[in-house]
Amino acid sequence: MLDTIEGPVFEPGADGYDDERTGFQTADPHRPSVIVGAVNADDVAAAVRHAAEHGLPVAVQNTGHGLPLAAAGGLLISTRRMTGLRVDPEARTAWIEAGVRWGQVVEEAGKHGLAPLSGSSPGVGAVSYTLGGGVGLLSRLYGYAADQVRSIDVVTADGRARHVTPGDDLFWALLGGRANFGVVTSLEIGLVPVARLYGGGLYFDAEQVPAVLEVWRTWSATVPDAMTSSVALMPVPDIPVFPAPLRGRHVAHVRIAYVGDDGERLIAPLRAIGPRLIDTVDEMPYTASATIHNEPPVPMAYHATNVVLNELDAETVGDLLGLVGPGAPDRAILEIRHLGGAMAKPAPNAVGNRGARYLVGVLSKLDPGVSVEALHDRVGDTLGAKASGRLLNFLFGANATPEEVRASYEPEIYRRLAELKAAYDPSNMFRLNHNIPPAR
């Protein structure tokens, strides 16, 4: 059946196999028995039928940013060649294939004064991000990226290509259930009328970090929904790739994305904290929005932990500072994102924990001979009693356990997802992912 596939097919040891299976997360990539480099939906359907005929589990990968535990064996469908993109400025929609990255959508939509609900990095795959929910730069004003989906094209476990829309059980399950119910080949998404925003970064030095966290914590509880922000604590290496004012320092980076005319007034309490090492917050086109977080585009090995909180109190902030703040023995990046706003509103999808107000994430770069698991265990233990759950898109590697995946949903949502899994994928073919086993 694979001989009907138009795209390349790779087996272990073949030229291109390692490049194809390795994505942005380089720590522990999948090692499948066969990789199908799909170029269209027909290739995807043929690959799924082949997997079903041979009893192979299936994984799907575009950019490989949020990989769960690596899998040995099975069939990997690589969608990176499926890069079709069309914008309809009249309908304010975009049609995106499974290999499209957000940067492409931002640029094309920006030609018409429109924007997608994209994330902080232009290199992330738009489809997988959206299927997991999608916390983006405009989310407090417009909701999760999944909330803007109009229709989905998907190949299910029976090898059948389906077009699903709101009101369909499969539509509901795919938006939040990610890769558990089939291989999505394209989405139609809504675009929002945002051509410009007030955004950028405020970078503060180490001695200001406690004040930055406390001011941002109290300030974030007062801002309108049009303000989406986060704060990150980062130990910056002393190497030329980073701006000179930041090198070798442990900095606090406040990220601002605001749609409105009074942004300078709104962020005045943050600037009043004191001098900034760098201050880039200003009016900008949405096409420049990747500069707000300014995340490195270089693939790397990393380990991450995340929890969502209904409240962020001073005690929690103090605990986090003791674990990963300046002077702490372990070097890691702490990010706290402000949720709420439109993300808390009901939507016809399975995105879980919509009532959470903050997302706390800790990310550690994996270096040879350096163990980070103990730090992440301490972070988890410290936040455990206060956590109200997880967000699926931020579960990576060893943290994408069945328990953590379950914690990404309210019990009633998880129960319905498991029942629909039993209906659409009873053999759990699509299990090399953030897996939801079928209900028995």
Coordinates of C-alpha atoms in Angstrom, one line a residue:
M1 CA 0.0 0.0 0.0
L2 CA 2.9 2.3 0.6
D3 CA 3.8 2.1 -3.1
T4 CA 0.9 4.4 -3.9
I5 CA 2.3 7.2 -1.8
E6 CA 3.5 10.2 -3.7
G7 CA 5.9 11.5 -0.9
P8 CA 9.1 9.9 0.3
V9 CA 9.1 6.8 2.6
F10 CA 11.9 6.2 5.0
E11 CA 13.1 3.1 6.9
P12 CA 15.7 3.0 9.7
G13 CA 19.2 3.4 8.3
A14 CA 18.1 5.1 5.1
D15 CA 19.3 8.5 4.0
G16 CA 17.1 11.2 5.5
Y17 CA 15.5 8.9 8.1
D18 CA 17.1 10.7 11.1
D19 CA 16.4 14.2 9.7
E20 CA 12.8 13.3 9.1
R21 CA 12.1 11.9 12.6
T22 CA 13.9 14.6 14.5
G23 CA 12.0 17.8 15.2
F24 CA 12.5 20.9 17.4
Q25 CA 12.6 18.8 20.6
T26 CA 15.9 16.8 20.0
A27 CA 16.0 15.0 23.4
D28 CA 14.3 11.7 22.4
P29 CA 12.7 11.6 19.0
H30 CA 10.5 8.8 17.8
R31 CA 12.3 5.8 16.2
P32 CA 9.5 4.4 14.0
S33 CA 9.7 1.3 11.8
V34 CA 8.7 3.4 8.8
I35 CA 8.1 7.1 8.1
V36 CA 5.8 8.4 5.5
G37 CA 6.6 11.9 4.3
A38 CA 3.1 12.8 3.2
V39 CA 2.6 15.5 0.6
N40 CA -1.2 15.4 0.5
A41 CA -4.3 13.9 2.2
D42 CA -4.3 10.9 -0.1
D43 CA -0.8 10.0 1.2
V44 CA -2.1 10.3 4.8
A45 CA -5.0 8.0 4.0
A46 CA -2.8 5.4 2.4
A47 CA -0.4 5.5 5.3
V48 CA -3.3 5.0 7.8
R49 CA -4.7 2.1 5.8
H50 CA -1.2 0.5 5.7
A51 CA -0.9 0.9 9.5
A52 CA -4.3 -0.7 10.0
E53 CA -3.5 -3.6 7.8
H54 CA -0.2 -4.3 9.5
G55 CA -1.3 -3.5 13.1
L56 CA 1.0 -0.6 13.5
P57 CA 0.5 2.3 15.9
V58 CA 0.6 5.7 14.3
A59 CA 2.4 9.0 15.3
V60 CA 2.0 12.3 13.6
Q61 CA 4.7 15.1 13.5
N62 CA 5.2 18.4 11.8
T63 CA 7.7 20.5 13.6
G64 CA 8.1 18.3 16.7
H65 CA 7.9 21.1 19.3
G66 CA 5.7 19.3 21.9
L67 CA 6.6 15.7 21.6
P68 CA 5.3 13.2 24.2
L69 CA 7.4 10.2 25.2
A70 CA 9.4 8.9 22.3
A71 CA 8.0 5.7 20.7
A72 CA 10.0 2.8 19.2
G73 CA 8.4 1.2 16.2
G74 CA 5.1 2.0 14.5
L75 CA 4.5 4.4 11.6
L76 CA 5.3 8.1 11.7
I77 CA 3.4 10.4 9.4
S78 CA 5.5 13.5 8.8
T79 CA 3.3 16.3 7.5
R80 CA 6.0 19.0 7.0
R81 CA 5.6 18.9 3.2
M82 CA 1.9 19.7 3.4
T83 CA 2.2 23.5 3.2
G84 CA -0.9 24.7 1.4
L85 CA -2.3 28.0 2.6
R86 CA -5.1 30.2 1.4
V87 CA -6.5 33.4 3.0
D88 CA -10.0 34.6 2.2
P89 CA -10.0 38.3 3.3
E90 CA -13.7 38.7 2.7
A91 CA -14.7 35.8 4.9
R92 CA -11.8 36.5 7.3
T93 CA -10.7 32.9 7.1
A94 CA -7.6 30.9 6.3
W95 CA -7.3 27.3 5.0
I96 CA -4.1 25.7 6.3
E97 CA -2.6 22.3 5.6
A98 CA -1.0 20.2 8.3
G99 CA 2.6 21.2 7.6
V100 CA 2.0 25.0 7.8
R101 CA 3.9 27.0 10.5
W102 CA 2.4 30.0 12.1
G103 CA 4.9 32.5 10.6
Q104 CA 3.5 31.7 7.2
V105 CA -0.1 32.4 8.3
V106 CA 0.9 35.6 10.1
E107 CA 2.6 37.0 7.0
E108 CA -0.2 36.0 4.6
A109 CA -3.0 37.3 6.8
G110 CA -1.1 40.5 7.6
K111 CA -1.4 41.5 3.9
H112 CA -5.1 42.0 4.5
G113 CA -5.0 43.6 8.0
L114 CA -5.9 40.3 9.6
A115 CA -4.2 38.0 12.2
P116 CA -4.5 34.4 13.3
L117 CA -4.6 33.4 17.0
S118 CA -0.9 32.4 16.7
G119 CA 1.5 31.6 19.5
S120 CA 4.7 33.1 20.6
S121 CA 6.9 31.4 18.1
P122 CA 6.5 31.6 14.3
G123 CA 8.2 28.2 13.8
V124 CA 5.5 26.2 15.6
G125 CA 3.1 24.0 13.5
A126 CA -0.2 25.8 13.3
V127 CA -2.4 22.7 13.1
S128 CA -1.0 20.7 16.0
Y129 CA -0.9 23.9 18.2
T130 CA -4.6 24.5 17.4
L131 CA -5.7 20.9 18.0
G132 CA -4.1 21.1 21.5
G133 CA -6.0 24.4 22.3
G134 CA -3.5 27.1 21.5
V135 CA -2.6 29.8 24.0
G136 CA -1.5 32.8 21.9
L137 CA -0.7 36.5 21.9
L138 CA -4.3 37.5 21.5
S139 CA -5.9 34.8 23.6
R140 CA -7.3 36.8 26.4
L141 CA -9.2 38.9 23.9
Y142 CA -10.3 36.2 21.4
G143 CA -9.9 32.9 23.2
Y144 CA -8.0 29.7 22.3
A145 CA -6.9 29.1 18.7
A146 CA -9.2 26.1 18.8
D147 CA -12.1 28.4 19.3
Q148 CA -11.6 29.9 15.8
V149 CA -11.8 26.7 13.9
R150 CA -14.5 26.5 11.3
S151 CA -14.0 23.1 9.8
I152 CA -11.5 20.2 9.9
D153 CA -10.4 17.6 7.3
V154 CA -9.2 14.4 9.0
V155 CA -8.3 10.8 8.2
T156 CA -9.7 8.5 10.8
A157 CA -8.5 5.0 11.9
D158 CA -10.6 3.3 9.1
G159 CA -8.6 5.2 6.5
R160 CA -11.6 7.4 5.6
A161 CA -11.2 11.1 4.9
R162 CA -13.8 13.1 6.6
H163 CA -14.8 16.8 6.6
V164 CA -16.2 17.8 10.0
T165 CA -17.8 21.0 11.3
P166 CA -19.2 22.4 14.5
G167 CA -22.0 20.1 16.0
D168 CA -20.1 17.0 14.9
D169 CA -18.8 14.8 17.8
L170 CA -15.5 14.3 16.0
F171 CA -15.1 18.1 15.5
W172 CA -15.6 18.6 19.2
A173 CA -13.1 15.8 20.2
L174 CA -10.3 16.8 17.7
L175 CA -10.2 20.4 19.1
G176 CA -8.6 19.6 22.5
G177 CA -8.0 15.9 21.9
R178 CA -5.1 16.6 19.5
A179 CA -3.9 13.5 17.6
N180 CA -6.1 10.9 19.3
F181 CA -8.9 10.7 16.8
G182 CA -7.1 10.8 13.4
V183 CA -4.6 12.6 11.3
V184 CA -5.8 16.1 10.6
T185 CA -4.8 17.1 7.0
S186 CA -6.2 20.7 7.1
L187 CA -8.1 23.3 9.0
E188 CA -10.2 26.3 8.1
I189 CA -9.7 28.9 10.8
G190 CA -11.2 32.3 11.5
L191 CA -8.9 35.4 11.4
V192 CA -9.3 38.5 13.6
P193 CA -9.2 42.1 12.5
V194 CA -5.9 43.0 14.1
A195 CA -3.2 44.7 12.0
R196 CA -1.3 46.3 14.8
L197 CA -0.8 46.0 18.5
Y198 CA 1.1 47.5 21.4
G199 CA 3.7 45.0 22.3
G200 CA 7.2 44.0 23.1
G201 CA 9.4 43.1 26.0
L202 CA 10.5 44.7 29.3
Y203 CA 13.8 43.2 30.6
F204 CA 14.8 43.7 34.2
D205 CA 18.0 42.7 36.0
A206 CA 18.3 40.1 38.7
E207 CA 18.0 42.4 41.7
Q208 CA 14.6 43.6 40.4
V209 CA 13.2 40.1 39.8
P210 CA 11.2 39.8 43.1
A211 CA 9.6 43.2 42.5
V212 CA 8.8 42.4 38.9
L213 CA 7.0 39.2 39.8
E214 CA 5.0 40.8 42.6
V215 CA 4.0 43.9 40.6
W216 CA 3.1 41.8 37.5
R217 CA 1.1 39.4 39.7
T218 CA -1.1 42.2 41.2
W219 CA -1.2 44.2 38.0
S220 CA -2.3 41.2 35.8
A221 CA -5.4 40.9 38.0
T222 CA -6.6 44.4 37.0
V223 CA -6.0 44.6 33.2
P224 CA -8.7 44.4 30.5
D225 CA -9.1 41.3 28.4
A226 CA -7.4 43.1 25.5
M227 CA -4.1 42.7 27.4
T228 CA -2.3 39.4 27.1
S229 CA 1.0 39.1 29.0
S230 CA 3.4 36.8 30.6
V231 CA 6.6 37.0 32.6
A232 CA 9.7 34.8 32.3
L233 CA 12.8 34.4 34.5
M234 CA 15.8 33.4 32.4
P235 CA 19.4 32.8 33.2
V236 CA 21.0 34.2 30.0
P237 CA 24.2 32.6 28.8
D238 CA 27.2 34.9 28.3
I239 CA 27.4 34.2 24.5
P240 CA 27.2 36.6 21.5
V241 CA 23.9 35.2 20.2
F242 CA 22.1 37.1 23.0
P243 CA 21.9 40.9 23.2
A244 CA 24.8 42.4 25.1
P245 CA 22.8 44.0 27.9
L246 CA 21.4 40.5 28.8
R247 CA 24.5 38.3 28.6
G248 CA 25.5 36.5 31.8
R249 CA 22.5 37.9 33.7
H250 CA 19.4 36.3 35.3
V251 CA 16.7 38.5 33.9
A252 CA 13.0 39.0 34.2
H253 CA 11.3 39.4 30.8
V254 CA 7.8 40.8 30.8
R255 CA 6.0 40.1 27.5
I256 CA 3.2 42.5 26.4
A257 CA 0.6 42.1 23.7
Y258 CA -2.2 44.7 23.8
V259 CA -5.0 45.6 21.3
G260 CA -6.0 49.2 22.1
D261 CA -5.0 52.8 22.2
D262 CA -3.9 53.2 25.8
G263 CA -1.2 50.6 26.2
E264 CA 1.4 53.0 27.4
R265 CA -0.8 54.1 30.3
L266 CA -1.7 50.4 31.1
I267 CA 1.9 49.2 31.5
A268 CA 3.1 52.3 33.4
P269 CA 3.1 50.3 36.7
L270 CA 5.5 47.9 35.1
R271 CA 7.9 50.5 33.9
A272 CA 7.7 52.2 37.3
I273 CA 9.5 49.2 38.8
G274 CA 12.8 50.7 37.7
P275 CA 15.3 50.8 34.9
R276 CA 15.1 48.2 32.2
L277 CA 18.0 46.5 30.5
I278 CA 16.0 46.6 27.3
D279 CA 12.5 48.0 26.6
T280 CA 11.0 47.2 23.2
V281 CA 7.3 47.8 24.0
D282 CA 5.8 50.0 21.4
E283 CA 3.3 50.0 18.5
M284 CA 4.1 47.3 16.0
P285 CA 2.5 45.4 13.1
Y286 CA 1.2 42.0 14.1
T287 CA 3.6 40.6 11.5
A288 CA 6.4 41.6 14.0
S289 CA 4.7 39.9 16.9
A290 CA 7.4 37.1 17.1
T291 CA 9.7 39.7 18.6
I292 CA 7.6 39.9 21.8
H293 CA 8.8 36.6 23.2
N294 CA 11.8 36.5 20.9
E295 CA 12.2 32.8 21.4
P296 CA 15.3 31.1 19.9
P297 CA 14.5 29.2 16.7
V298 CA 17.3 26.6 17.2
P299 CA 16.2 23.0 17.9
M300 CA 17.3 21.8 21.4
A301 CA 16.8 19.1 24.0
Y302 CA 14.6 20.2 26.9
H303 CA 12.5 19.0 29.8
A304 CA 9.4 20.9 31.0
T305 CA 6.8 21.0 33.7
N306 CA 3.5 22.9 33.7
V307 CA 0.5 23.5 35.9
V308 CA -2.5 25.8 35.7
L309 CA -3.6 27.8 38.8
N310 CA -6.9 29.4 39.6
E311 CA -5.0 31.9 41.8
L312 CA -1.5 33.2 41.9
D313 CA -0.7 34.4 45.4
A314 CA 2.5 35.9 46.9
E315 CA 3.4 32.7 48.7
T316 CA 3.4 30.7 45.4
V317 CA 5.6 33.4 43.7
G318 CA 8.0 33.2 46.7
D319 CA 8.2 29.4 46.4
L320 CA 9.0 29.6 42.7
L321 CA 11.7 32.2 43.3
G322 CA 13.4 29.9 45.8
L323 CA 13.4 27.1 43.3
V324 CA 14.4 28.8 40.0
G325 CA 15.0 32.5 40.8
P326 CA 18.3 34.3 40.8
G327 CA 20.7 32.6 43.2
A328 CA 18.9 29.3 43.1
P329 CA 21.2 26.3 42.6
D330 CA 19.4 25.0 39.4
R331 CA 19.3 26.9 36.2
A332 CA 15.9 26.8 34.5
I333 CA 13.5 29.1 32.7
L334 CA 10.3 30.0 34.6
E335 CA 7.3 31.4 32.7
I336 CA 4.0 32.5 34.1
R337 CA 1.3 33.3 31.5
H338 CA -1.9 35.2 32.3
L339 CA -4.9 33.2 31.2
G340 CA -8.6 34.1 31.7
G341 CA -10.6 36.6 29.6
A342 CA -12.1 35.0 26.5
M343 CA -10.2 31.7 27.2
A344 CA -12.6 31.1 30.1
K345 CA -15.7 31.3 27.9
P346 CA -17.4 28.1 26.8
A347 CA -16.7 26.9 23.2
P348 CA -17.8 23.9 21.1
N349 CA -14.6 21.9 21.7
A350 CA -12.8 19.7 24.2
V351 CA -10.2 22.2 25.4
G352 CA -9.9 21.6 29.2
N353 CA -9.3 23.7 32.3
R354 CA -10.7 26.8 30.7
G355 CA -11.4 28.4 34.1
A356 CA -7.7 28.6 35.0
R357 CA -6.2 32.1 35.4
Y358 CA -2.5 31.4 35.2
L359 CA -0.2 28.9 33.5
V360 CA 3.1 28.2 35.3
G361 CA 5.8 26.5 33.3
V362 CA 9.4 25.5 34.0
L363 CA 11.8 24.5 31.2
S364 CA 15.3 23.1 31.5
K365 CA 17.8 22.7 28.7
L366 CA 19.2 19.2 28.8
D367 CA 23.0 19.2 28.9
P368 CA 25.2 16.1 29.0
G369 CA 25.8 14.9 32.6
V370 CA 23.3 17.3 34.1
S371 CA 20.2 16.0 35.8
V372 CA 17.1 18.2 35.9
E373 CA 14.4 15.7 37.0
A374 CA 14.9 16.5 40.7
L375 CA 14.2 20.2 40.1
H376 CA 11.1 19.5 38.2
D377 CA 9.9 17.1 40.8
R378 CA 10.3 19.8 43.4
V379 CA 8.4 22.3 41.3
G380 CA 5.6 19.8 40.8
D381 CA 5.5 19.0 44.5
T382 CA 5.5 22.7 45.5
L383 CA 2.6 23.6 43.1
G384 CA 0.8 20.3 43.4
A385 CA -1.7 21.2 46.0
K386 CA -2.5 24.5 44.3
A387 CA -2.7 23.2 40.8
S388 CA -6.1 22.9 39.1
G389 CA -4.8 20.9 36.2
R390 CA -2.5 21.0 33.1
L391 CA -2.6 22.3 29.6
L392 CA -2.1 19.6 26.9
N393 CA 0.2 21.6 24.6
F394 CA 2.7 22.2 27.4
L395 CA 3.1 18.5 28.3
F396 CA 6.5 17.3 26.9
G397 CA 8.4 14.0 27.0
A398 CA 8.3 12.2 30.3
N399 CA 5.6 14.6 31.6
A400 CA 3.1 13.4 29.0
T401 CA 2.0 10.6 31.2
P402 CA -1.6 9.2 31.3
E403 CA -2.1 10.9 34.6
E404 CA -0.9 14.3 33.3
V405 CA -3.0 14.0 30.1
R406 CA -6.1 13.2 32.2
A407 CA -5.3 16.3 34.3
S408 CA -5.6 18.4 31.2
Y409 CA -9.4 18.0 31.2
E410 CA -12.3 18.2 33.6
P411 CA -13.5 14.6 34.4
E412 CA -16.7 14.9 32.3
I413 CA -14.7 16.1 29.2
Y414 CA -12.2 13.3 29.6
R415 CA -14.9 10.7 30.0
R416 CA -16.6 11.9 26.8
L417 CA -13.3 11.9 24.9
A418 CA -12.6 8.3 26.0
E419 CA -16.1 7.3 24.8
L420 CA -15.5 8.9 21.4
K421 CA -12.1 7.3 21.2
A422 CA -13.8 4.0 21.6
A423 CA -16.1 4.9 18.7
Y424 CA -13.6 6.2 16.3
D425 CA -10.4 4.4 17.2
P426 CA -11.3 1.3 19.3
S427 CA -7.9 -0.4 18.8
N428 CA -6.1 2.8 19.9
M429 CA -4.1 3.0 16.7
F430 CA -3.4 6.6 17.4
R431 CA -1.6 6.1 20.7
L432 CA 1.9 7.5 20.0
N433 CA 0.8 10.8 21.3
H434 CA -0.8 12.5 24.4
N435 CA -2.9 9.4 24.6
I436 CA -6.5 9.0 25.7
P437 CA -7.2 5.3 25.8
P438 CA -10.6 4.2 24.5
A439 CA -13.3 3.6 27.2
R440 CA -13.9 0.0 27.9

